Amino acid sequence: MKDGKYSVMIVEDQQMPKALFSHFIETSDKFYLQAAIENASMAEIMFARSPADLILMDVVTENGESGLTAAAKIKAKYPKTKIIIVTSMPECSYIKRAKEIGVEGFWYKEVCGEHILSVMERVMGGETVYPERSQSVRMGLADSTEFTERELEILRLMTGGFSNVEIAEKLGVSMGVIKNHVADMLAKTGFRSRTQLAVRARESGLVILDRSEEDF
């Protein structure tokens, strides 16, 4: 804190939200901008050089680097640092992973009714601020909330290009089980093929396969 204001680091690769976050911070009477970078892989190094009270961390940054991975590393070394995950992606696992890391806040860029400055103030006041549920998207005839956790897990691997056989091996179940889950998802959505299902899931951002998951 300096002159009664909290320092903030922005980790965001999209120019529009980065500019908006910077503007909000610079015009605030409670925060000031310490640093702004585009690549989450550099966040830990930058933080060590120039510590901040609060980090606004995008989930997917420059070159596909994971903000959640960076947040976990920073939290492990600097547990008192407050972090708010910000994203426009509805990926259903992000909120759960952020909570497991110990992140204090989570904010959807495009659909949250609460202003980001309000969330920042609440977090710095000691609150943990998360949306009540993951952002939902339409998948054909279904809402994304209608999928089970297992179906979403399978769908995530499908978007990575894995076959039913490969998915079965990765999850330790039979190929018949995978086929049944895929059939159930097709019935829910009304899609005609496995490919259509995977393409729509990837385009919507409902499920995103991290690099760390590709070879597990």
CSV table of C-alpha atoms in Angstrom, one decimal:
chain,number,residue,atom,x,y,z
A,1,MET,CA,0.0,0.0,0.0
A,2,LYS,CA,1.2,3.5,-0.9
A,3,ASP,CA,-0.5,6.8,0.1
A,4,GLY,CA,-3.4,4.9,1.3
A,5,LYS,CA,-3.9,3.0,-1.9
A,6,TYR,CA,-3.5,-0.7,-2.8
A,7,SER,CA,-1.1,-1.7,-5.6
A,8,VAL,CA,-2.5,-3.7,-8.4
A,9,MET,CA,-0.8,-5.9,-11.1
A,10,ILE,CA,-2.8,-6.7,-14.2
A,11,VAL,CA,-2.1,-9.9,-16.1
A,12,GLU,CA,-4.2,-9.6,-19.3
A,13,ASP,CA,-3.3,-10.0,-23.0
A,14,GLN,CA,-6.4,-8.5,-24.6
A,15,GLN,CA,-5.9,-4.8,-25.1
A,16,MET,CA,-9.5,-3.7,-24.5
A,17,PRO,CA,-10.0,-5.2,-21.0
A,18,LYS,CA,-6.4,-4.3,-20.1
A,19,ALA,CA,-7.1,-0.7,-21.0
A,20,LEU,CA,-10.4,-0.7,-19.1
A,21,PHE,CA,-8.9,-2.3,-16.0
A,22,SER,CA,-6.0,0.3,-16.1
A,23,HIS,CA,-8.5,3.2,-16.4
A,24,PHE,CA,-10.6,2.0,-13.5
A,25,ILE,CA,-7.6,1.6,-11.3
A,26,GLU,CA,-5.9,4.8,-12.2
A,27,THR,CA,-9.1,6.8,-11.6
A,28,SER,CA,-9.8,5.0,-8.3
A,29,ASP,CA,-9.1,6.6,-4.9
A,30,LYS,CA,-8.3,3.1,-3.4
A,31,PHE,CA,-6.0,1.5,-6.0
A,32,TYR,CA,-3.0,2.3,-8.2
A,33,LEU,CA,-1.5,0.4,-11.1
A,34,GLN,CA,1.8,-1.3,-10.1
A,35,ALA,CA,2.4,-3.2,-13.4
A,36,ALA,CA,0.6,-4.6,-16.4
A,37,ILE,CA,1.8,-7.6,-18.4
A,38,GLU,CA,0.4,-9.9,-21.1
A,39,ASN,CA,1.9,-13.3,-20.3
A,40,ALA,CA,1.0,-15.3,-17.2
A,41,SER,CA,4.3,-17.2,-17.3
A,42,MET,CA,6.1,-13.9,-16.4
A,43,ALA,CA,3.8,-13.0,-13.5
A,44,GLU,CA,5.8,-14.7,-10.8
A,45,ILE,CA,9.0,-13.1,-12.0
A,46,MET,CA,7.4,-9.7,-12.3
A,47,PHE,CA,5.8,-10.1,-8.9
A,48,ALA,CA,9.1,-10.9,-7.2
A,49,ARG,CA,10.6,-7.8,-8.7
A,50,SER,CA,7.6,-5.5,-8.0
A,51,PRO,CA,5.2,-7.0,-5.4
A,52,ALA,CA,1.5,-5.9,-5.5
A,53,ASP,CA,-1.3,-6.1,-3.0
A,54,LEU,CA,-3.7,-7.4,-5.6
A,55,ILE,CA,-3.5,-9.2,-8.9
A,56,LEU,CA,-6.1,-9.3,-11.6
A,57,MET,CA,-5.3,-12.5,-13.5
A,58,ASP,CA,-6.8,-13.5,-16.8
A,59,VAL,CA,-7.2,-17.3,-17.2
A,60,VAL,CA,-5.8,-17.6,-20.8
A,61,THR,CA,-3.0,-15.1,-21.6
A,62,GLU,CA,-0.5,-14.5,-24.3
A,63,ASN,CA,0.7,-17.7,-26.1
A,64,GLY,CA,-1.9,-19.7,-24.2
A,65,GLU,CA,-0.2,-19.4,-20.9
A,66,SER,CA,-2.4,-20.3,-17.9
A,67,GLY,CA,-3.3,-17.6,-15.4
A,68,LEU,CA,-4.5,-20.3,-13.0
A,69,THR,CA,-1.1,-22.0,-13.1
A,70,ALA,CA,0.5,-18.6,-12.4
A,71,ALA,CA,-1.9,-17.9,-9.6
A,72,ALA,CA,-1.1,-21.2,-7.9
A,73,LYS,CA,2.6,-20.5,-8.0
A,74,ILE,CA,2.2,-17.0,-6.6
A,75,LYS,CA,-0.2,-18.2,-3.9
A,76,ALA,CA,2.3,-20.9,-2.9
A,77,LYS,CA,5.1,-18.4,-2.4
A,78,TYR,CA,3.1,-15.3,-1.4
A,79,PRO,CA,-0.1,-16.6,0.3
A,80,LYS,CA,-1.1,-13.1,1.6
A,81,THR,CA,-1.3,-11.7,-1.9
A,82,LYS,CA,-4.9,-11.3,-3.1
A,83,ILE,CA,-5.8,-12.6,-6.5
A,84,ILE,CA,-8.9,-12.1,-8.6
A,85,ILE,CA,-9.3,-14.4,-11.6
A,86,VAL,CA,-11.0,-12.6,-14.6
A,87,THR,CA,-12.2,-14.4,-17.7
A,88,SER,CA,-14.7,-14.2,-20.6
A,89,MET,CA,-14.6,-18.0,-21.0
A,90,PRO,CA,-17.4,-20.1,-19.4
A,91,GLU,CA,-15.2,-23.1,-18.9
A,92,CYS,CA,-17.0,-25.0,-16.2
A,93,SER,CA,-13.8,-26.1,-14.2
A,94,TYR,CA,-12.3,-22.6,-13.7
A,95,ILE,CA,-14.2,-21.6,-10.6
A,96,LYS,CA,-13.5,-25.0,-8.9
A,97,ARG,CA,-9.8,-24.7,-9.7
A,98,ALA,CA,-9.6,-21.1,-8.5
A,99,LYS,CA,-11.1,-22.1,-5.2
A,100,GLU,CA,-8.7,-25.0,-4.8
A,101,ILE,CA,-5.8,-22.6,-5.4
A,102,GLY,CA,-7.1,-20.3,-2.7
A,103,VAL,CA,-7.9,-17.4,-5.0
A,104,GLU,CA,-10.0,-14.7,-3.3
A,105,GLY,CA,-12.1,-13.6,-6.2
A,106,PHE,CA,-13.5,-14.6,-9.6
A,107,TRP,CA,-15.1,-12.3,-12.1
A,108,TYR,CA,-16.7,-12.8,-15.5
A,109,LYS,CA,-15.7,-10.0,-17.8
A,110,GLU,CA,-18.9,-9.9,-19.9
A,111,VAL,CA,-21.8,-11.0,-17.7
A,112,CYS,CA,-21.0,-10.1,-14.1
A,113,GLY,CA,-23.5,-7.4,-12.8
A,114,GLU,CA,-21.0,-6.2,-10.1
A,115,HIS,CA,-18.3,-3.7,-11.2
A,116,ILE,CA,-14.8,-5.0,-11.0
A,117,LEU,CA,-13.8,-2.2,-8.6
A,118,SER,CA,-16.5,-3.3,-6.2
A,119,VAL,CA,-15.1,-6.8,-6.3
A,120,MET,CA,-11.6,-5.5,-5.8
A,121,GLU,CA,-12.7,-3.5,-2.8
A,122,ARG,CA,-14.5,-6.4,-1.2
A,123,VAL,CA,-11.6,-8.7,-1.7
A,124,MET,CA,-9.2,-6.2,-0.1
A,125,GLY,CA,-11.7,-5.9,2.7
A,126,GLY,CA,-11.3,-9.6,3.5
A,127,GLU,CA,-14.2,-11.1,1.5
A,128,THR,CA,-14.0,-14.1,-0.8
A,129,VAL,CA,-16.1,-13.1,-3.9
A,130,TYR,CA,-17.3,-15.7,-6.4
A,131,PRO,CA,-20.3,-15.9,-8.8
A,132,GLU,CA,-23.0,-18.2,-7.6
A,133,ARG,CA,-22.5,-20.5,-10.6
A,134,SER,CA,-20.4,-21.0,-13.7
A,135,GLN,CA,-21.5,-19.0,-16.7
A,136,SER,CA,-23.9,-21.1,-18.8
A,137,VAL,CA,-24.0,-21.4,-22.6
A,138,ARG,CA,-26.4,-23.0,-25.0
A,139,MET,CA,-25.4,-26.3,-26.6
A,140,GLY,CA,-28.1,-26.9,-29.2
A,141,LEU,CA,-31.3,-27.8,-27.4
A,142,ALA,CA,-29.6,-28.0,-24.0
A,143,ASP,CA,-28.1,-25.6,-21.5
A,144,SER,CA,-24.6,-26.3,-20.3
A,145,THR,CA,-25.9,-26.8,-16.8
A,146,GLU,CA,-27.6,-30.0,-17.9
A,147,PHE,CA,-24.4,-31.8,-18.4
A,148,THR,CA,-22.9,-34.0,-15.7
A,149,GLU,CA,-19.3,-33.5,-14.5
A,150,ARG,CA,-18.3,-36.8,-16.2
A,151,GLU,CA,-19.9,-35.6,-19.5
A,152,LEU,CA,-18.0,-32.3,-19.3
A,153,GLU,CA,-14.8,-34.2,-18.6
A,154,ILE,CA,-15.3,-36.4,-21.7
A,155,LEU,CA,-16.4,-33.4,-23.8
A,156,ARG,CA,-13.2,-31.5,-22.7
A,157,LEU,CA,-11.0,-34.4,-24.0
A,158,MET,CA,-13.1,-34.6,-27.2
A,159,THR,CA,-12.3,-31.0,-28.0
A,160,GLY,CA,-8.6,-31.9,-27.7
A,161,GLY,CA,-9.1,-34.4,-30.6
A,162,PHE,CA,-8.9,-37.6,-28.5
A,163,SER,CA,-10.8,-40.6,-29.8
A,164,ASN,CA,-13.3,-42.6,-27.6
A,165,VAL,CA,-10.6,-45.3,-27.2
A,166,GLU,CA,-8.1,-42.7,-26.0
A,167,ILE,CA,-10.6,-41.1,-23.7
A,168,ALA,CA,-11.5,-44.4,-22.2
A,169,GLU,CA,-7.9,-45.2,-21.5
A,170,LYS,CA,-7.3,-41.8,-19.9
A,171,LEU,CA,-10.3,-42.0,-17.6
A,172,GLY,CA,-9.9,-45.7,-16.8
A,173,VAL,CA,-13.3,-46.8,-18.1
A,174,SER,CA,-14.5,-49.0,-21.0
A,175,MET,CA,-15.1,-47.6,-24.4
A,176,GLY,CA,-18.8,-48.6,-24.1
A,177,VAL,CA,-19.1,-46.2,-21.1
A,178,ILE,CA,-17.7,-43.3,-23.2
A,179,LYS,CA,-20.0,-44.1,-26.1
A,180,ASN,CA,-23.0,-44.1,-23.8
A,181,HIS,CA,-22.0,-40.7,-22.4
A,182,VAL,CA,-21.5,-39.3,-25.9
A,183,ALA,CA,-24.9,-40.7,-27.0
A,184,ASP,CA,-26.5,-39.0,-23.9
A,185,MET,CA,-25.0,-35.6,-24.8
A,186,LEU,CA,-26.1,-35.9,-28.4
A,187,ALA,CA,-29.6,-36.7,-27.2
A,188,LYS,CA,-29.6,-33.6,-24.9
A,189,THR,CA,-28.3,-31.2,-27.5
A,190,GLY,CA,-30.0,-32.6,-30.6
A,191,PHE,CA,-26.6,-32.5,-32.4
A,192,ARG,CA,-26.2,-35.1,-35.1
A,193,SER,CA,-22.6,-36.1,-34.6
A,194,ARG,CA,-19.8,-36.4,-32.1
A,195,THR,CA,-17.8,-33.9,-34.3
A,196,GLN,CA,-20.6,-31.3,-34.2
A,197,LEU,CA,-20.8,-31.7,-30.4
A,198,ALA,CA,-17.0,-31.2,-29.9
A,199,VAL,CA,-16.8,-28.2,-32.3
A,200,ARG,CA,-19.7,-26.4,-30.6
A,201,ALA,CA,-18.2,-27.0,-27.2
A,202,ARG,CA,-14.8,-25.7,-28.3
A,203,GLU,CA,-16.3,-22.6,-30.0
A,204,SER,CA,-18.4,-21.7,-27.1
A,205,GLY,CA,-15.6,-22.0,-24.6
A,206,LEU,CA,-17.6,-24.4,-22.4
A,207,VAL,CA,-14.7,-26.7,-22.1
A,208,ILE,CA,-11.0,-25.9,-22.8
A,209,LEU,CA,-8.2,-28.5,-22.6
A,210,ASP,CA,-5.2,-27.1,-20.8
A,211,ARG,CA,-1.7,-28.0,-22.0
A,212,SER,CA,-1.2,-29.8,-18.7
A,213,GLU,CA,-4.1,-32.1,-19.5
A,214,GLU,CA,-3.0,-33.1,-23.0
A,215,ASP,CA,-0.6,-35.8,-21.8
A,216,PHE,CA,-2.0,-36.9,-18.5
